Tab-separated table of C-alpha atoms in Angstrom:
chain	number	residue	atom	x	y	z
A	1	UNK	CA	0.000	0.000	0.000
A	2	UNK	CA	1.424	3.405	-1.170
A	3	UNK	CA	2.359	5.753	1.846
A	4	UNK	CA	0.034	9.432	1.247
A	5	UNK	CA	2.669	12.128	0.687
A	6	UNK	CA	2.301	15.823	1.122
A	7	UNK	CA	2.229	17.766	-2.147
A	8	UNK	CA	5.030	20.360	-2.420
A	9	UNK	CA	4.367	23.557	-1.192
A	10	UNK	CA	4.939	27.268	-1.731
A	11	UNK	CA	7.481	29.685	-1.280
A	12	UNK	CA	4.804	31.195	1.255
A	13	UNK	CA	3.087	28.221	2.285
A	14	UNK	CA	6.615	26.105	3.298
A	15	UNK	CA	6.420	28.557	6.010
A	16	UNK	CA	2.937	28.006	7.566
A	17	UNK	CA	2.698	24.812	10.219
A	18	UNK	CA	0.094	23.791	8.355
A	19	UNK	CA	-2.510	25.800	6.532
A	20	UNK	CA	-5.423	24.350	8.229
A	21	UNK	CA	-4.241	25.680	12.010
A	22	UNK	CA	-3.906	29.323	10.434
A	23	UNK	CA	-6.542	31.269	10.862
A	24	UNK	CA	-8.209	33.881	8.321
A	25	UNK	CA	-6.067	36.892	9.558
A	26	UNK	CA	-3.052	34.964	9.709
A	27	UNK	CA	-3.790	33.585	6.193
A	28	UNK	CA	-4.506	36.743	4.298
A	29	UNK	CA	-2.665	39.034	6.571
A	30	UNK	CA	0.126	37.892	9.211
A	31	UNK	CA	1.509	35.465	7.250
A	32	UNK	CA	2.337	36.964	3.848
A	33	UNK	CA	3.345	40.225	5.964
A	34	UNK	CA	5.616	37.697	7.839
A	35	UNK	CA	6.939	36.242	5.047
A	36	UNK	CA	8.404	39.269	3.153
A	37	UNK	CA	10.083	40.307	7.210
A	38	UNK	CA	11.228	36.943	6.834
A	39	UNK	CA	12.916	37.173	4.115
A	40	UNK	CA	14.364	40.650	5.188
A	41	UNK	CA	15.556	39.361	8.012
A	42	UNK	CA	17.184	36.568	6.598
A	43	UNK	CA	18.804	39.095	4.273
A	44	UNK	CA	19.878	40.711	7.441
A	45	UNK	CA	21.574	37.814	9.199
A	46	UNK	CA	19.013	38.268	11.903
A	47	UNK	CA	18.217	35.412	14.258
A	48	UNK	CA	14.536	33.905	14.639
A	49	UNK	CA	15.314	34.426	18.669
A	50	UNK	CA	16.083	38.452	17.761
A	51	UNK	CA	12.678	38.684	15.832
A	52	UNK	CA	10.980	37.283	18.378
A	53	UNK	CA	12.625	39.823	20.876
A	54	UNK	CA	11.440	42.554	19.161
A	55	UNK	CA	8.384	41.515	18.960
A	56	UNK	CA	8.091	41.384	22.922
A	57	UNK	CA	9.380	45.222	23.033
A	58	UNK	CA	6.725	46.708	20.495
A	59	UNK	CA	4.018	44.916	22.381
A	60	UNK	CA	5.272	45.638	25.895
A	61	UNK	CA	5.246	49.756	24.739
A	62	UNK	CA	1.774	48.701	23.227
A	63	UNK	CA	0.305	47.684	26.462
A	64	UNK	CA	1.801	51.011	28.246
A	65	UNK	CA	-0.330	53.079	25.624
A	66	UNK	CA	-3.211	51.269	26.436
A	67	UNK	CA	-3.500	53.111	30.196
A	68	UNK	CA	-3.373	56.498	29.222
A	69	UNK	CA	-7.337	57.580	28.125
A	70	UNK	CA	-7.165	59.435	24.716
A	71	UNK	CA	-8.182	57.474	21.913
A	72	UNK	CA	-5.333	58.714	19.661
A	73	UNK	CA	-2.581	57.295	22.215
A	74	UNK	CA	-4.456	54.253	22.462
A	75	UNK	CA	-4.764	53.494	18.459
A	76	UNK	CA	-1.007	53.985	18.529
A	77	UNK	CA	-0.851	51.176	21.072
A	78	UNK	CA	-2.832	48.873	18.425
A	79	UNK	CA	-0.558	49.926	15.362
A	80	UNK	CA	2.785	48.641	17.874
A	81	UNK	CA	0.361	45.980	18.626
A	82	UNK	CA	-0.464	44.960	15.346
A	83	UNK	CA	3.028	44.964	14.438
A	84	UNK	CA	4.192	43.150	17.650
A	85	UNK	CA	2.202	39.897	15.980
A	86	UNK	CA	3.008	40.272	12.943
A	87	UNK	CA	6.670	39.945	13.895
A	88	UNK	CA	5.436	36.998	15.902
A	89	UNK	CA	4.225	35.696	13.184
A	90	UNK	CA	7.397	36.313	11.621
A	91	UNK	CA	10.296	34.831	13.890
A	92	UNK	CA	8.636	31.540	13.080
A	93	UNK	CA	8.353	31.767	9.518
A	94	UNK	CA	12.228	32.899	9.170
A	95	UNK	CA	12.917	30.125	11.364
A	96	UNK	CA	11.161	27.618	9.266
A	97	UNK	CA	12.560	29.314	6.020
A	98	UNK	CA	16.280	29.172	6.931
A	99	UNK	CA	15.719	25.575	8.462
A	100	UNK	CA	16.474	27.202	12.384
A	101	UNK	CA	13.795	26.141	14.545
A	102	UNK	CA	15.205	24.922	18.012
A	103	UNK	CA	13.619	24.552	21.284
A	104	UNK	CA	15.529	27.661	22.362
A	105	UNK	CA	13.607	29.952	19.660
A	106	UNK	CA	10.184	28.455	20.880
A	107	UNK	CA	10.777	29.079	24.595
A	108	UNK	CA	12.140	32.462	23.740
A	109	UNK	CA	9.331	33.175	21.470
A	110	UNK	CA	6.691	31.901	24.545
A	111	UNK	CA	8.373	34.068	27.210
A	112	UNK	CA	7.869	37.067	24.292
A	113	UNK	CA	3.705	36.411	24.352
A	114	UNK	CA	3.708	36.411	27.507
A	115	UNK	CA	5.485	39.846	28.675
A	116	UNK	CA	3.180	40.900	26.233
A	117	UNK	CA	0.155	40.195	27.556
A	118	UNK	CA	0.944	40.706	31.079
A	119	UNK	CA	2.047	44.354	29.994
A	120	UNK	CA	-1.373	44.678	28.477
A	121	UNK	CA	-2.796	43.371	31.366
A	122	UNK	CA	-1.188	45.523	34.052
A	123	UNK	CA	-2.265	48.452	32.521
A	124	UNK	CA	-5.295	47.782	31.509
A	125	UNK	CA	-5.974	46.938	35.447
A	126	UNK	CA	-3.875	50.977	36.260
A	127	UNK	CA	-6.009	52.335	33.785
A	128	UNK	CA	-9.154	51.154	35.074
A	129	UNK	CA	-7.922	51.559	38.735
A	130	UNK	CA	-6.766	55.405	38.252
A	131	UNK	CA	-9.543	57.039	36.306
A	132	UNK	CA	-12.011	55.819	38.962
A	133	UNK	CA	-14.259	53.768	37.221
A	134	UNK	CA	-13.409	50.620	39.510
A	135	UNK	CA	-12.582	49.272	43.034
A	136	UNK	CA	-9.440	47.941	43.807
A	137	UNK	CA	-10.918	44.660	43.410
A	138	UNK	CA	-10.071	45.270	39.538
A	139	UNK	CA	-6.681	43.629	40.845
A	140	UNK	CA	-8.764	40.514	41.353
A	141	UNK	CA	-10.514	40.328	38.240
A	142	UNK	CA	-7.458	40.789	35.999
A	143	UNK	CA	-5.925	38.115	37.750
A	144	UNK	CA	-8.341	36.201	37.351
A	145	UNK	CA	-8.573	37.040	33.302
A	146	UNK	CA	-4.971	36.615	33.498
A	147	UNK	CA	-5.010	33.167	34.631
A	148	UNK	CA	-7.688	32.111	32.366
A	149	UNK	CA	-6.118	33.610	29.472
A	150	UNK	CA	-2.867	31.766	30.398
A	151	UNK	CA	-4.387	28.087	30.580
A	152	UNK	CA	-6.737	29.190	27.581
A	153	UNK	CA	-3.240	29.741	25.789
A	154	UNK	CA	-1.368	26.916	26.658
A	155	UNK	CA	-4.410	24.519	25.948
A	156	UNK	CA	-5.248	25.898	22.430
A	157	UNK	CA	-1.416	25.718	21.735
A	158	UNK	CA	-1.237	22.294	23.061
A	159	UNK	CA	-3.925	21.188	20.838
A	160	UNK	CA	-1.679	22.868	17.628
A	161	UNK	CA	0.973	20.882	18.328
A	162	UNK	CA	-0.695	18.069	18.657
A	163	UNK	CA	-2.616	18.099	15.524
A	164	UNK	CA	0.757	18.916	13.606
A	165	UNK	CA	2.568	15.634	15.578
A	166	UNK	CA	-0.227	13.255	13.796
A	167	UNK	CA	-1.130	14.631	10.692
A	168	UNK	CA	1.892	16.728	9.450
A	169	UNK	CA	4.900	14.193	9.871
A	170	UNK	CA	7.784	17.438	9.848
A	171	UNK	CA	6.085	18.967	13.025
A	172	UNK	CA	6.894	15.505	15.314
A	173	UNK	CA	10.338	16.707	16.272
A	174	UNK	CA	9.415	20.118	17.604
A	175	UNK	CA	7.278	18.311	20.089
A	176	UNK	CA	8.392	18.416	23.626
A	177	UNK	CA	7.053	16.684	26.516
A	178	UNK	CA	7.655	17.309	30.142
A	179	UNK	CA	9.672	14.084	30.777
A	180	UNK	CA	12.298	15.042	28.438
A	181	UNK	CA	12.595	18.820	29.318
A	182	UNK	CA	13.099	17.344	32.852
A	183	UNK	CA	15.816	14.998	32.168
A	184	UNK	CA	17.180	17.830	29.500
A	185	UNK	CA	16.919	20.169	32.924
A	186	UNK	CA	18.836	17.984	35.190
A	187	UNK	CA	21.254	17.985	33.192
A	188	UNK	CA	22.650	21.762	33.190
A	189	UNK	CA	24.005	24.070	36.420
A	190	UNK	CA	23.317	27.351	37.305
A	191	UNK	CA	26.793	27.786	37.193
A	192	UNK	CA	27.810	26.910	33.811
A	193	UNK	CA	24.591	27.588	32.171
A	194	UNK	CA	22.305	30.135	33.809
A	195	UNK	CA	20.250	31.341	30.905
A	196	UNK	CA	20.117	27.660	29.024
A	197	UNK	CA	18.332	26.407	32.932
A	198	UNK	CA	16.050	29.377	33.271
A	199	UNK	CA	14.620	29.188	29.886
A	200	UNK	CA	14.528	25.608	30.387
A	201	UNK	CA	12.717	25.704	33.740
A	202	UNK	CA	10.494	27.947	32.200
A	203	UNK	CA	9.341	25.787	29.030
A	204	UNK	CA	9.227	22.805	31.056
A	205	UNK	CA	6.753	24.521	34.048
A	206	UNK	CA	4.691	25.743	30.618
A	207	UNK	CA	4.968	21.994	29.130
A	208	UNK	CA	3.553	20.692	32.384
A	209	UNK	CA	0.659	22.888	32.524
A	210	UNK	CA	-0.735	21.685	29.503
A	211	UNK	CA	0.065	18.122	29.806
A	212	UNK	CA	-2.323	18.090	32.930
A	213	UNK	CA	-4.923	20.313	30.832
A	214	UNK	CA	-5.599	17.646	28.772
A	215	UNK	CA	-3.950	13.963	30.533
A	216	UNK	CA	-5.983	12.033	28.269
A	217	UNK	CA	-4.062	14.212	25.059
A	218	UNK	CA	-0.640	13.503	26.809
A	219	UNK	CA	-1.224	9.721	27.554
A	220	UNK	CA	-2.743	9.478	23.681
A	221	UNK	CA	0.783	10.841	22.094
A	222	UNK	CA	2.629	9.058	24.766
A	223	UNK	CA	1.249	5.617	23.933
A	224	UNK	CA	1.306	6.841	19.794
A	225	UNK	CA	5.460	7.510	20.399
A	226	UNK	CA	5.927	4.105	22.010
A	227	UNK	CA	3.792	2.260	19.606
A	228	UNK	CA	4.908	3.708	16.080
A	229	UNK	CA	8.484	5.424	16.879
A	230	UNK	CA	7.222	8.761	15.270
A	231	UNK	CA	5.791	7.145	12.062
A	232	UNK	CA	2.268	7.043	12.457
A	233	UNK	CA	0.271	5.233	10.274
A	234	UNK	CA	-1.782	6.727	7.570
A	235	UNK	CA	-5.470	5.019	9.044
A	236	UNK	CA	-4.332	6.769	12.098
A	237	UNK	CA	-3.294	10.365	11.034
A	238	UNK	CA	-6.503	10.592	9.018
A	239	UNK	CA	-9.203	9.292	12.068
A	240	UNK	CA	-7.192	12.233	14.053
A	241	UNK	CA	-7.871	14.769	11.218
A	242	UNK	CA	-10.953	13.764	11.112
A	243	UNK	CA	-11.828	13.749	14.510
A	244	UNK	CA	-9.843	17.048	15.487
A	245	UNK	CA	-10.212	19.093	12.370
A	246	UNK	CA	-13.992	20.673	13.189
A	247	UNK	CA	-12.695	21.829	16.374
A	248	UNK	CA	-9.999	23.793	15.292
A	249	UNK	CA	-11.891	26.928	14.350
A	250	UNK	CA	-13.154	26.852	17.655
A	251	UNK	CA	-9.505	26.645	19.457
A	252	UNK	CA	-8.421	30.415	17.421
A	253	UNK	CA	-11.431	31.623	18.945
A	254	UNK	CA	-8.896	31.281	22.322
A	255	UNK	CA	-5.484	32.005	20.541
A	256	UNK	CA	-4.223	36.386	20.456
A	257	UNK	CA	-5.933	37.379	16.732
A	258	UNK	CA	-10.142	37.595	18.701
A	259	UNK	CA	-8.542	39.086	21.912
A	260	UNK	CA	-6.725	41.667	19.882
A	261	UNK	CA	-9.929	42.485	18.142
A	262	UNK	CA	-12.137	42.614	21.364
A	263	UNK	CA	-9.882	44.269	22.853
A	264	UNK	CA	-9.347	47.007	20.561
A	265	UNK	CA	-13.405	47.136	20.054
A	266	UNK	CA	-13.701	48.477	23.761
A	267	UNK	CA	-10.796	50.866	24.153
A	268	UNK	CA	-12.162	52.572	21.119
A	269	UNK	CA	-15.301	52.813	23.642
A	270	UNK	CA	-13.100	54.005	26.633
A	271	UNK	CA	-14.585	50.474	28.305
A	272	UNK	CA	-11.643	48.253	28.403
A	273	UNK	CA	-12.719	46.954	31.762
A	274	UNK	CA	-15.021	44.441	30.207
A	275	UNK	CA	-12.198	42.828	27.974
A	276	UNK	CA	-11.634	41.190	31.886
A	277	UNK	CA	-14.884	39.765	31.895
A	278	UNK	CA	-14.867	38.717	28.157
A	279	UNK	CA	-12.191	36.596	28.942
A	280	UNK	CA	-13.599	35.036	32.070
A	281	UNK	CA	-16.959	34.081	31.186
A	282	UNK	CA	-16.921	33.208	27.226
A	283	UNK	CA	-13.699	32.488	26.508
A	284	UNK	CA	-13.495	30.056	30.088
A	285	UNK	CA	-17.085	28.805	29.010
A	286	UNK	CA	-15.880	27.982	25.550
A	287	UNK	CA	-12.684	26.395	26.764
A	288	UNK	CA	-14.386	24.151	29.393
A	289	UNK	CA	-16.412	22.571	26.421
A	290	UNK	CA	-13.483	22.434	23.948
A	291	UNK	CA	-11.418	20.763	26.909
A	292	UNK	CA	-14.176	18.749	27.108
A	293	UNK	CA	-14.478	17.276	23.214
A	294	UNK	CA	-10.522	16.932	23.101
A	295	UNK	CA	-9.934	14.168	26.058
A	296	UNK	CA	-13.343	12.735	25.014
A	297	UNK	CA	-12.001	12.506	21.321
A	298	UNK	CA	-8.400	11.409	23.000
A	299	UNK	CA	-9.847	8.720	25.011
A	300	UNK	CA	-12.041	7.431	22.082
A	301	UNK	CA	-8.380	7.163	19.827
A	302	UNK	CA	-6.886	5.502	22.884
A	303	UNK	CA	-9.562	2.698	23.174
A	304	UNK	CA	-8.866	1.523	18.940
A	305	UNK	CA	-5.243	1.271	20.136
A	306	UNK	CA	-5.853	-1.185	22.749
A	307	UNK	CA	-4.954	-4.854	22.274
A	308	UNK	CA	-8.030	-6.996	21.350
């Protein structure tokens, strides 16, 4: 029986994970904006770790604007914004087009998203805090959106990466799981190699939070890897498509292109308070049920591979 092979792609799409885990903005706007930085920056010698860098600093100045209360301040924040993403949609794609992806650029590229958001965060809650409009228990609420937007994040990620391990066969070997990381992690100083641990410690405390998101996920690719060694069969790779495919549109709901939106929406209202509560009631409701489908899906895939 002749093994399915993927047809070649182009210049653009070789630089996509997989065109049906992009989303419409990313398709028609991040991504061929990416791929021209990408190509820039390749022309530049730039490093997929430096892109992603930058990226963190136009965001992090994008979330200051986003406290002060005049509109024309604020759309400046979105522009930065705007191009904060689009960068982070770029790091990846240079990394994929000059054949440097590394576990180093991901983790880098994670802690980026996240200084991000927590800067839009923090002054979101200052903003609402200082013009009077709330109680201190704003502080509460934001950390509460904060959390849920972190697990929300790290499950709809999760969920990427696993769709790319079983249906796009070049994806398997960015694929971490926490029992590597942790023997990777035992095996450096904070002597020697400071930066290498932290950023390892890091990754590996992010890795662990969404391997108990979704145990049923983790034990399903854990049993796959010892099974097959990495080369999945087609019969399997296509019930997993098939299976996990409808719910993708709903997972982009909870990755940053509908926050940014929403969240640009109500500061052009002067209301960014309720982006907090947008994020815990929806967005926690939606990812309860999507949580849901995925171990029930995972444990469905788990009982075919049981022994008759």
């Amino acid at each position: 029986m002749l093994q399915q092979t993927e047809a070649p792609r182009s210049g653009l799409e070789a630089t996509y994970k997989a065109r049906e885990v992009e989303g419409v903005f990313d398709l028609y706007f991040y991504r061929p904006i990416g791929f021209w930085l990408a190509q820039f920056f390749a022309r530049l010698k730039m490093t997929p770790a430096a892109v992603s860098l930058l990226a963190g600093i136009f965001g992090v100045v994008a979330g200051h604007l986003y406290y002060y209360r005049n509109l024309s301040i604020n759309v400046a924040g979105m522009m930065l914004h705007v191009c904060a993403n689009t960068l982070d949609n770029a790091d990846g794609q240079l990394a994929r087009l000059t054949h440097r992806e590394s576990r180093e650029g991901r983790i880098i590229d994670s802690v980026a998203d996240h200084l991000v958001f927590i800067s839009v965060y923090l002054h979101l809650t200052l903003r609402c805090l200082f013009e009077g409009s709330s109680s201190p228990a704003i502080f509460l609420l934001a950390f509460a959106a904060g959390i849920s937007h972190a697990l929300q994040g790290a499950a709809a990620d999760y969920n990427r990466s696993t769709y790319l391990y079983f249906v796009s066969s070049g994806a398997r070997k960015g694929v971490d799981s926490s029992s590597d990381l942790r023997l990777d992690y035992s095996k450096l100083t904070w002597r020697q190699a400071p930066w290498h641990k932290l950023l390892l410690a890091l990754y590996l405390n992010f890795t662990r939070q969404q391997e108990m998101l979704a145990p049923r996920l983790k034990m399903l690719r854990d049993v796959v890897a010892q099974l097959f060694h990495g080369e999945i069969p087609d019969r399997l790779r296509t019930r997993y498509r098939d299976l996990a495919r409808p719910m993708l549109k709903w997972w982009r709901l909870l990755m940053t292109n509908v926050r940014m939106l929403v969240l640009f929406a109500l500061l052009f209202i002067s209301q960014p308070v309720y982006y907090f509560w947008f994020e815990l009631i929806p967005l926690n409701l939606l990812f309860v049920y999507l949580l849901f489908r995925q171990e029930k899906m995972a444990g469905s895939l788990l009982k075919r591979l049981e022994p008759a």
